[in-house]
Amino acid sequence: MAFASMVLITGVMGTFTLMAAVVLAAPKEQGAQSLLQWMDETGDVSGNKLLEGVMDVSGNSLLAEAAEEPYIPLIVVDAGHGGEDVGCVEGGIAEKDVNLQIALLVKGALEEKGYRVMMPRMTDEYLEKEERVELANSYQADVYISIHQNTYEGTDKSVSGIETWYDGSDDTRDSSLLARLIHQQTIKSTGAVERELLECADFCVTGKTLMPACLIETGFLSNPKERALLSSAEYQEEIALGICNGIDLYFHPKTMYLTFDDGPSAECTDKVLDVLKEKDVKATFFLIGEYVEKYPEVARRIVAEGHAIGIHCYRHDYDILYASKESFLEDFQKAYDVIYQATGVETRLFRFPGGSVNAYNEDVREEIIEEMTSRGYVYFDWNASLEDAAGKCEPDQLIENAVSTTLGRKRIVMLAHDRVLNTALCLEELLDKFPEYQMELLTESTEPIQF
């Protein structure tokens, strides 16, 4: 079938910019082909191949050059409603118009970051939802974002805020991550009330798309104050920035190394491991030798489930550990031997009890670092923390501590303790607070965070 809609697709390839307004008429059987392949094989409206024989200033084929370029994701930005389908109307403001204004801003922001963007509608026209979805599926778009406005039909006109929907029943697509990122970043950029992130979206645009998809309701037109904001260019730009940042983080996540000290624990470590397994997250555990002796089966479970281990100490006694370089090395070797015997792992990672800079090791710190480095060991401090070893904190406070100490950094080593029950109890919610981070294991080749 041919789509009546004219769609502008833009993308930077090599030394030139390809901008083509094309009638999207690719049959379903060509859905597996890339947009570039289809344009080259199908040609323009006169039957001429669009890229064949086109050379750059050096005489190189642009088609060959484009094929060598890194893949550029194709984003579908769908302005909900349109034409005769106006959506909700409040105070003379039609949803379809606000949706389009925001979508065009998102398109521009994404293109500035180098993405290809497809908009099912760029004017006030009517398109069936199924047509929008088939368009995205035909070109194997990488993600799909549908932009809408909300309304509250009750008498309370103070209801406000942003909510985001996705289909949580389809495990083949990572719609949850996309929705969380867009929800998080748009709340951050606008300061709007954070409403629910809903996984029960039984919508055509979220349920019938083949790629990760979500639908964002950016505000309530039924709320006079929020309606005024949604109608303003400045606030629309803030919304567009949040959506764009969420999409960019989906493709280019930050990095977090989740680490646990002072285990294993009979009561808590298994709870921590259960959550990590359910969330498919890997972490690094800095173990204490005397607890490995008591709970070797827990240490073995840590290794068996794909987590990394490092050495913390044999006994967490600052006065003995830091009495001298020799005292530290003796304790370390004892811990190393116990951990190796229990797990079979010869780890080269370690963490100073109290961190590499503390009130107890001032006189011996440099000696220890020099000796341990010469032996091929790498130590890791941290740059964010739950602060769960500083006293009894409720789970909500631990989560707040972790979020506030990241400071938006691109690379985080997060400190937690798997001997603290509240840490285990808040871990699932804590992990959901960091959709913008990709969790990775510490290794010998990881550039260490050090005080």
Short mmCIF file of C-alpha atoms in Angstrom, two decimals:
data_model
loop_
_atom_site.label_atom_id
_atom_site.label_comp_id
_atom_site.label_asym_id
_atom_site.label_seq_id
_atom_site.Cartn_x
_atom_site.Cartn_y
_atom_site.Cartn_z
CA MET A 1 0.00 0.00 0.00
CA ALA A 2 1.10 3.59 -0.42
CA PHE A 3 0.85 6.12 2.35
CA ALA A 4 -0.79 9.35 1.29
CA SER A 5 1.21 11.31 3.81
CA MET A 6 4.36 13.15 2.76
CA VAL A 7 7.04 12.41 5.33
CA LEU A 8 10.32 14.26 5.70
CA ILE A 9 13.20 12.02 6.63
CA THR A 10 16.54 13.59 7.30
CA GLY A 11 19.92 12.21 8.20
CA VAL A 12 23.58 13.08 7.93
CA MET A 13 25.66 10.55 6.00
CA GLY A 14 29.38 11.05 5.47
CA THR A 15 30.18 14.36 3.83
CA PHE A 16 26.68 15.20 2.65
CA THR A 17 23.22 15.71 4.05
CA LEU A 18 20.41 13.64 2.57
CA MET A 19 17.04 15.37 2.68
CA ALA A 20 14.21 13.77 0.72
CA ALA A 21 10.48 14.30 0.79
CA VAL A 22 9.23 10.95 -0.45
CA VAL A 23 5.90 9.19 -0.83
CA LEU A 24 6.34 6.25 1.50
CA ALA A 25 5.16 3.38 -0.64
CA ALA A 26 7.33 0.48 0.45
CA PRO A 27 5.35 -2.75 0.39
CA LYS A 28 5.31 -4.92 3.49
CA GLU A 29 7.63 -7.49 1.95
CA GLN A 30 10.33 -4.79 1.80
CA GLY A 31 10.02 -4.06 5.52
CA ALA A 32 13.30 -5.83 6.26
CA GLN A 33 15.19 -3.40 4.07
CA SER A 34 16.72 -0.24 5.42
CA LEU A 35 15.49 3.16 4.29
CA LEU A 36 18.77 3.73 2.44
CA GLN A 37 18.45 0.42 0.58
CA TRP A 38 14.87 1.15 -0.41
CA MET A 39 15.68 4.62 -1.72
CA ASP A 40 18.58 3.30 -3.79
CA GLU A 41 16.64 0.37 -5.26
CA THR A 42 13.29 2.10 -5.78
CA GLY A 43 14.50 5.46 -7.03
CA ASP A 44 12.80 8.84 -7.06
CA VAL A 45 9.41 9.56 -8.62
CA SER A 46 11.02 9.61 -12.09
CA GLY A 47 12.49 6.15 -11.63
CA ASN A 48 16.04 7.42 -11.12
CA LYS A 49 18.05 5.83 -8.35
CA LEU A 50 18.69 8.50 -5.78
CA LEU A 51 22.24 7.54 -4.83
CA GLU A 52 23.59 5.52 -7.74
CA GLY A 53 26.65 7.12 -9.31
CA VAL A 54 26.68 10.07 -6.93
CA MET A 55 30.22 10.99 -5.94
CA ASP A 56 31.74 13.24 -3.35
CA VAL A 57 34.41 15.84 -4.19
CA SER A 58 37.12 13.17 -4.01
CA GLY A 59 35.38 10.92 -6.52
CA ASN A 60 34.26 8.35 -3.95
CA SER A 61 30.81 6.79 -4.17
CA LEU A 62 28.51 8.29 -1.58
CA LEU A 63 26.54 5.06 -1.41
CA ALA A 64 29.69 3.14 -0.50
CA GLU A 65 30.67 5.84 1.98
CA ALA A 66 27.22 5.81 3.57
CA ALA A 67 27.36 2.03 3.93
CA GLU A 68 30.55 2.36 5.97
CA GLU A 69 29.14 4.97 8.34
CA PRO A 70 27.92 3.96 11.82
CA TYR A 71 24.23 3.15 11.95
CA ILE A 72 22.03 6.17 12.68
CA PRO A 73 18.84 5.31 14.61
CA LEU A 74 15.51 6.20 13.02
CA ILE A 75 13.07 7.78 15.46
CA VAL A 76 9.33 8.05 14.85
CA VAL A 77 7.86 11.14 16.52
CA ASP A 78 4.11 10.90 16.25
CA ALA A 79 1.97 13.98 16.93
CA GLY A 80 -1.25 12.43 18.19
CA HIS A 81 -4.61 13.14 16.52
CA GLY A 82 -4.81 15.61 13.60
CA GLY A 83 -7.28 16.88 11.01
CA GLU A 84 -10.86 16.02 11.90
CA ASP A 85 -9.59 14.15 14.97
CA VAL A 86 -8.90 17.11 17.27
CA GLY A 87 -8.39 15.21 20.51
CA CYS A 88 -9.44 17.02 23.65
CA VAL A 89 -10.31 20.72 23.50
CA GLU A 90 -10.16 22.99 26.53
CA GLY A 91 -10.31 26.78 26.68
CA GLY A 92 -10.16 27.01 22.91
CA ILE A 93 -6.91 24.99 22.77
CA ALA A 94 -7.03 21.82 20.67
CA GLU A 95 -4.85 18.87 21.64
CA LYS A 96 -3.91 18.09 18.03
CA ASP A 97 -2.23 21.51 17.67
CA VAL A 98 -0.19 21.30 20.88
CA ASN A 99 0.88 17.76 19.99
CA LEU A 100 2.18 18.89 16.59
CA GLN A 101 3.99 21.92 17.98
CA ILE A 102 5.84 19.79 20.53
CA ALA A 103 6.55 17.01 18.01
CA LEU A 104 8.18 19.44 15.58
CA LEU A 105 10.40 20.74 18.37
CA VAL A 106 11.37 17.17 19.31
CA LYS A 107 12.21 16.49 15.68
CA GLY A 108 14.49 19.50 15.52
CA ALA A 109 16.23 18.64 18.79
CA LEU A 110 16.84 15.05 17.71
CA GLU A 111 18.21 16.10 14.33
CA GLU A 112 20.66 18.44 16.06
CA LYS A 113 21.98 15.35 17.87
CA GLY A 114 22.37 13.50 14.56
CA TYR A 115 19.33 11.20 14.59
CA ARG A 116 17.11 10.43 11.63
CA VAL A 117 13.50 11.39 12.33
CA MET A 118 10.24 10.30 10.74
CA MET A 119 6.98 12.14 11.49
CA PRO A 120 3.74 10.47 10.34
CA ARG A 121 2.19 13.93 10.13
CA MET A 122 3.88 17.31 9.90
CA THR A 123 0.74 19.29 9.19
CA ASP A 124 -2.86 19.30 10.40
CA GLU A 125 -3.92 16.13 8.63
CA TYR A 126 -5.84 13.02 9.63
CA LEU A 127 -4.10 9.66 9.70
CA GLU A 128 -5.46 6.41 11.06
CA LYS A 129 -3.49 5.04 14.01
CA GLU A 130 -2.95 1.81 12.09
CA GLU A 131 -1.45 3.78 9.22
CA ARG A 132 1.04 5.45 11.55
CA VAL A 133 2.06 2.10 13.00
CA GLU A 134 2.43 0.43 9.60
CA LEU A 135 4.59 3.31 8.48
CA ALA A 136 6.96 2.83 11.42
CA ASN A 137 7.02 -0.95 11.08
CA SER A 138 7.67 -0.82 7.31
CA TYR A 139 10.87 1.12 7.83
CA GLN A 140 11.98 -0.75 10.91
CA ALA A 141 12.18 2.40 13.00
CA ASP A 142 14.21 2.02 16.17
CA VAL A 143 11.82 3.69 18.61
CA TYR A 144 8.32 5.21 18.48
CA ILE A 145 7.10 8.12 20.63
CA SER A 146 3.50 9.27 20.55
CA ILE A 147 2.83 12.75 21.96
CA HIS A 148 -0.53 13.62 23.54
CA GLN A 149 -2.26 15.96 25.99
CA ASN A 150 -4.47 14.90 28.87
CA THR A 151 -7.79 16.09 30.25
CA TYR A 152 -9.67 15.46 33.48
CA GLU A 153 -13.38 15.04 33.00
CA GLY A 154 -14.30 15.52 36.66
CA THR A 155 -14.94 18.80 38.46
CA ASP A 156 -11.43 19.11 39.87
CA LYS A 157 -9.52 21.23 37.35
CA SER A 158 -6.35 21.30 39.46
CA VAL A 159 -5.25 17.83 38.27
CA SER A 160 -1.93 18.24 36.48
CA GLY A 161 1.30 16.55 35.51
CA ILE A 162 2.95 14.14 33.12
CA GLU A 163 2.17 10.47 32.73
CA THR A 164 3.68 7.98 30.32
CA TRP A 165 2.25 4.75 28.95
CA TYR A 166 3.82 1.65 27.44
CA ASP A 167 2.94 -1.96 26.71
CA GLY A 168 4.46 -4.05 29.49
CA SER A 169 3.18 -7.36 28.13
CA ASP A 170 5.72 -7.64 25.32
CA ASP A 171 9.12 -8.86 26.51
CA THR A 172 10.60 -8.72 23.00
CA ARG A 173 10.80 -4.91 23.11
CA ASP A 174 12.38 -2.72 25.76
CA SER A 175 9.49 -0.28 25.89
CA SER A 176 9.76 -0.04 29.67
CA LEU A 177 13.25 1.46 29.52
CA LEU A 178 12.28 3.92 26.79
CA ALA A 179 9.19 5.03 28.72
CA ARG A 180 11.10 5.41 31.99
CA LEU A 181 13.78 7.53 30.36
CA ILE A 182 11.35 9.82 28.56
CA HIS A 183 9.19 10.11 31.68
CA GLN A 184 12.17 10.86 33.92
CA GLN A 185 13.86 13.34 31.64
CA THR A 186 10.67 15.27 30.78
CA ILE A 187 9.80 15.62 34.47
CA LYS A 188 13.35 16.85 35.03
CA SER A 189 13.31 19.39 32.20
CA THR A 190 9.87 20.83 32.99
CA GLY A 191 9.55 20.49 36.77
CA ALA A 192 6.02 19.16 36.17
CA VAL A 193 4.11 16.99 38.62
CA GLU A 194 5.20 13.38 38.19
CA ARG A 195 2.20 11.18 37.60
CA GLU A 196 2.22 7.45 36.99
CA LEU A 197 4.35 5.44 34.63
CA LEU A 198 1.77 2.95 33.34
CA GLU A 199 2.57 -0.37 31.70
CA CYS A 200 -1.00 -1.35 30.83
CA ALA A 201 -1.22 0.71 27.65
CA ASP A 202 -3.54 -1.16 25.30
CA PHE A 203 -3.11 1.38 22.52
CA CYS A 204 -2.50 0.72 18.83
CA VAL A 205 0.64 2.88 18.76
CA THR A 206 2.19 1.10 21.75
CA GLY A 207 0.83 -2.41 21.22
CA LYS A 208 1.08 -2.88 17.44
CA THR A 209 4.49 -1.31 16.85
CA LEU A 210 7.40 -3.71 16.45
CA MET A 211 9.95 -1.42 18.07
CA PRO A 212 10.14 0.00 21.63
CA ALA A 213 7.28 2.49 21.95
CA CYS A 214 5.62 4.74 24.47
CA LEU A 215 2.92 7.40 24.67
CA ILE A 216 3.50 10.51 26.77
CA GLU A 217 0.70 12.72 28.07
CA THR A 218 2.65 15.93 28.62
CA GLY A 219 0.01 17.76 30.68
CA PHE A 220 -3.65 18.50 31.35
CA LEU A 221 -5.41 20.96 29.08
CA SER A 222 -8.28 20.86 31.59
CA ASN A 223 -6.06 22.64 34.13
CA PRO A 224 -6.07 26.38 33.23
CA LYS A 225 -2.57 26.98 34.59
CA GLU A 226 -1.06 23.97 32.88
CA ARG A 227 -2.97 24.74 29.67
CA ALA A 228 -1.31 28.14 29.56
CA LEU A 229 2.07 26.50 29.97
CA LEU A 230 1.38 23.89 27.30
CA SER A 231 0.41 26.66 24.89
CA SER A 232 3.64 28.58 25.43
CA ALA A 233 6.64 28.11 23.17
CA GLU A 234 9.07 28.17 26.10
CA TYR A 235 7.37 25.30 27.95
CA GLN A 236 6.96 23.31 24.76
CA GLU A 237 10.71 23.58 24.26
CA GLU A 238 11.27 22.26 27.79
CA ILE A 239 9.04 19.27 27.03
CA ALA A 240 10.82 18.65 23.73
CA LEU A 241 14.20 18.80 25.47
CA GLY A 242 13.12 16.19 28.00
CA ILE A 243 11.77 13.82 25.36
CA CYS A 244 14.90 14.27 23.25
CA ASN A 245 17.20 13.67 26.24
CA GLY A 246 15.27 10.53 27.15
CA ILE A 247 15.66 9.15 23.63
CA ASP A 248 19.35 10.06 23.53
CA LEU A 249 19.98 8.27 26.85
CA TYR A 250 18.19 5.22 25.50
CA PHE A 251 20.80 4.94 22.75
CA HIS A 252 23.73 6.38 24.70
CA PRO A 253 23.31 5.45 28.37
CA LYS A 254 25.59 6.57 31.15
CA THR A 255 27.57 3.95 33.07
CA MET A 256 27.10 2.82 36.66
CA TYR A 257 29.12 0.25 38.56
CA LEU A 258 26.98 -0.97 41.45
CA THR A 259 29.19 -2.18 44.30
CA PHE A 260 28.50 -3.83 47.65
CA ASP A 261 30.89 -3.89 50.62
CA ASP A 262 31.13 -5.92 53.84
CA GLY A 263 29.44 -9.14 52.72
CA PRO A 264 28.51 -11.82 52.46
CA SER A 265 25.67 -11.74 54.95
CA ALA A 266 23.40 -14.63 55.86
CA GLU A 267 20.38 -12.37 56.16
CA CYS A 268 20.81 -9.78 53.40
CA THR A 269 23.09 -10.88 50.57
CA ASP A 270 20.68 -13.50 49.26
CA LYS A 271 17.92 -10.86 49.21
CA VAL A 272 20.21 -8.55 47.23
CA LEU A 273 21.09 -11.34 44.81
CA ASP A 274 17.41 -12.19 44.31
CA VAL A 275 16.66 -8.61 43.24
CA LEU A 276 19.71 -8.42 40.96
CA LYS A 277 18.69 -11.67 39.28
CA GLU A 278 15.12 -10.49 38.76
CA LYS A 279 16.29 -7.17 37.31
CA ASP A 280 19.09 -8.80 35.26
CA VAL A 281 21.69 -6.51 36.81
CA LYS A 282 25.29 -7.45 37.54
CA ALA A 283 27.21 -5.94 40.46
CA THR A 284 30.62 -6.09 42.12
CA PHE A 285 30.96 -7.40 45.68
CA PHE A 286 33.96 -6.49 47.86
CA LEU A 287 34.02 -9.35 50.34
CA ILE A 288 35.23 -9.70 53.91
CA GLY A 289 37.23 -12.88 54.47
CA GLU A 290 35.85 -13.86 57.85
CA TYR A 291 32.28 -13.70 56.49
CA VAL A 292 33.24 -15.77 53.46
CA GLU A 293 34.48 -18.41 55.91
CA LYS A 294 31.07 -18.34 57.64
CA TYR A 295 28.93 -18.21 54.48
CA PRO A 296 30.95 -19.74 51.63
CA GLU A 297 27.79 -20.85 49.80
CA VAL A 298 26.68 -17.22 49.50
CA ALA A 299 30.07 -16.21 48.10
CA ARG A 300 29.81 -19.04 45.57
CA ARG A 301 26.33 -17.91 44.58
CA ILE A 302 27.68 -14.40 43.89
CA VAL A 303 30.20 -15.86 41.43
CA ALA A 304 27.81 -18.41 39.91
CA GLU A 305 25.30 -15.68 39.01
CA GLY A 306 27.87 -13.69 37.07
CA HIS A 307 28.82 -10.96 39.53
CA ALA A 308 32.37 -9.76 40.08
CA ILE A 309 34.15 -10.00 43.39
CA GLY A 310 36.95 -8.02 44.99
CA ILE A 311 38.72 -8.07 48.32
CA HIS A 312 37.74 -5.72 51.12
CA CYS A 313 39.70 -7.22 54.02
CA TYR A 314 39.75 -10.27 56.25
CA ARG A 315 38.58 -8.49 59.39
CA HIS A 316 37.10 -4.98 59.35
CA ASP A 317 39.29 -3.57 62.14
CA TYR A 318 40.82 -0.22 61.20
CA ASP A 319 43.35 -0.15 64.04
CA ILE A 320 44.85 -3.49 63.06
CA LEU A 321 44.57 -3.01 59.30
CA TYR A 322 46.32 0.33 59.22
CA ALA A 323 48.86 -0.23 61.98
CA SER A 324 51.49 -0.65 59.24
CA LYS A 325 51.92 -1.61 55.63
CA GLU A 326 52.85 -5.13 56.73
CA SER A 327 49.71 -5.42 58.83
CA PHE A 328 47.53 -4.46 55.86
CA LEU A 329 49.29 -6.89 53.54
CA GLU A 330 48.97 -9.74 56.04
CA ASP A 331 45.23 -9.16 56.41
CA PHE A 332 44.82 -8.83 52.65
CA GLN A 333 46.62 -12.10 51.93
CA LYS A 334 44.50 -13.95 54.47
CA ALA A 335 41.33 -12.57 52.84
CA TYR A 336 42.62 -13.43 49.37
CA ASP A 337 43.33 -17.05 50.35
CA VAL A 338 39.94 -17.55 51.98
CA ILE A 339 38.05 -16.06 49.01
CA TYR A 340 40.05 -18.10 46.51
CA GLN A 341 39.45 -21.34 48.42
CA ALA A 342 35.70 -20.67 48.62
CA THR A 343 35.11 -19.41 45.07
CA GLY A 344 38.10 -20.32 42.91
CA VAL A 345 38.37 -16.68 41.84
CA GLU A 346 41.80 -14.99 41.73
CA THR A 347 40.61 -11.41 41.84
CA ARG A 348 42.88 -8.39 41.35
CA LEU A 349 40.29 -5.88 42.61
CA PHE A 350 40.22 -4.45 46.11
CA ARG A 351 38.71 -1.66 48.13
CA PHE A 352 40.20 -0.05 51.22
CA PRO A 353 37.99 -0.33 54.30
CA GLY A 354 36.85 3.25 54.85
CA GLY A 355 38.04 4.20 51.37
CA SER A 356 41.59 4.94 50.24
CA VAL A 357 41.59 8.21 52.18
CA ASN A 358 40.46 7.98 55.79
CA ALA A 359 41.49 9.06 59.26
CA TYR A 360 43.15 5.71 60.05
CA ASN A 361 45.49 5.16 57.10
CA GLU A 362 47.03 8.61 56.67
CA ASP A 363 50.53 7.44 57.67
CA VAL A 364 50.59 4.25 55.59
CA ARG A 365 48.29 4.98 52.66
CA GLU A 366 50.93 5.77 50.06
CA GLU A 367 53.12 2.81 51.07
CA ILE A 368 50.18 0.42 50.75
CA ILE A 369 49.09 1.83 47.38
CA GLU A 370 52.62 1.61 45.99
CA GLU A 371 53.06 -1.98 47.14
CA MET A 372 49.62 -3.19 46.03
CA THR A 373 49.98 -1.53 42.63
CA SER A 374 53.37 -3.14 42.11
CA ARG A 375 51.72 -6.51 42.77
CA GLY A 376 49.13 -5.87 40.05
CA TYR A 377 46.12 -5.03 42.21
CA VAL A 378 43.67 -2.21 41.42
CA TYR A 379 41.73 -0.36 44.10
CA PHE A 380 38.35 1.30 43.64
CA ASP A 381 36.76 4.06 45.69
CA TRP A 382 33.35 5.51 44.82
CA ASN A 383 31.70 8.77 43.74
CA ALA A 384 28.11 8.10 44.85
CA SER A 385 26.65 6.29 47.82
CA LEU A 386 23.50 5.12 49.57
CA GLU A 387 25.24 6.21 52.79
CA ASP A 388 23.82 3.04 54.30
CA ALA A 389 26.78 2.43 56.63
CA ALA A 390 26.52 5.83 58.30
CA GLY A 391 23.59 4.95 60.56
CA LYS A 392 20.10 3.52 60.39
CA CYS A 393 18.26 5.10 57.47
CA GLU A 394 14.86 4.17 56.14
CA PRO A 395 14.71 2.76 52.57
CA ASP A 396 13.31 6.00 51.12
CA GLN A 397 16.22 7.96 52.57
CA LEU A 398 18.76 5.51 51.15
CA ILE A 399 17.24 5.94 47.69
CA GLU A 400 17.31 9.71 48.04
CA ASN A 401 20.97 9.56 49.11
CA ALA A 402 21.89 7.47 46.08
CA VAL A 403 20.06 9.69 43.59
CA SER A 404 21.31 12.96 45.06
CA THR A 405 24.98 11.90 45.16
CA THR A 406 25.17 10.87 41.49
CA LEU A 407 25.00 14.56 40.47
CA GLY A 408 24.16 13.51 36.91
CA ARG A 409 27.68 12.21 36.26
CA LYS A 410 28.23 10.07 33.18
CA ARG A 411 30.22 7.46 35.09
CA ILE A 412 29.32 6.33 38.59
CA VAL A 413 30.74 3.86 41.08
CA MET A 414 27.89 3.43 43.56
CA LEU A 415 28.67 2.30 47.11
CA ALA A 416 26.20 0.10 48.99
CA HIS A 417 26.47 -2.53 51.73
CA ASP A 418 24.89 -5.96 51.50
CA ARG A 419 24.89 -6.38 55.27
CA VAL A 420 22.24 -3.64 55.64
CA LEU A 421 18.67 -4.95 55.54
CA ASN A 422 17.12 -1.68 54.37
CA THR A 423 19.53 -1.66 51.43
CA ALA A 424 18.21 -5.04 50.35
CA LEU A 425 14.63 -3.89 50.90
CA CYS A 426 14.97 -0.75 48.76
CA LEU A 427 17.17 -2.22 46.01
CA GLU A 428 14.42 -2.94 43.46
CA GLU A 429 13.02 0.57 43.70
CA LEU A 430 16.53 2.01 43.72
CA LEU A 431 17.42 0.34 40.42
CA ASP A 432 14.27 1.73 38.82
CA LYS A 433 15.50 5.24 39.69
CA PHE A 434 18.45 4.93 37.31
CA PRO A 435 17.10 4.06 33.84
CA GLU A 436 19.67 6.40 32.31
CA TYR A 437 22.54 4.19 33.54
CA GLN A 438 23.79 0.95 32.06
CA MET A 439 25.02 -1.30 34.87
CA GLU A 440 28.44 -2.83 34.33
CA LEU A 441 30.95 -4.93 36.25
CA LEU A 442 34.25 -3.60 37.53
CA THR A 443 37.25 -5.28 35.93
CA GLU A 444 41.01 -4.88 36.07
CA SER A 445 40.85 -2.77 32.90
CA THR A 446 38.13 -0.41 34.22
CA GLU A 447 39.46 3.07 34.80
CA PRO A 448 39.19 3.30 38.60
CA ILE A 449 37.43 5.99 40.59
CA GLN A 450 39.92 6.90 43.31
CA PHE A 451 39.89 9.57 46.00
#
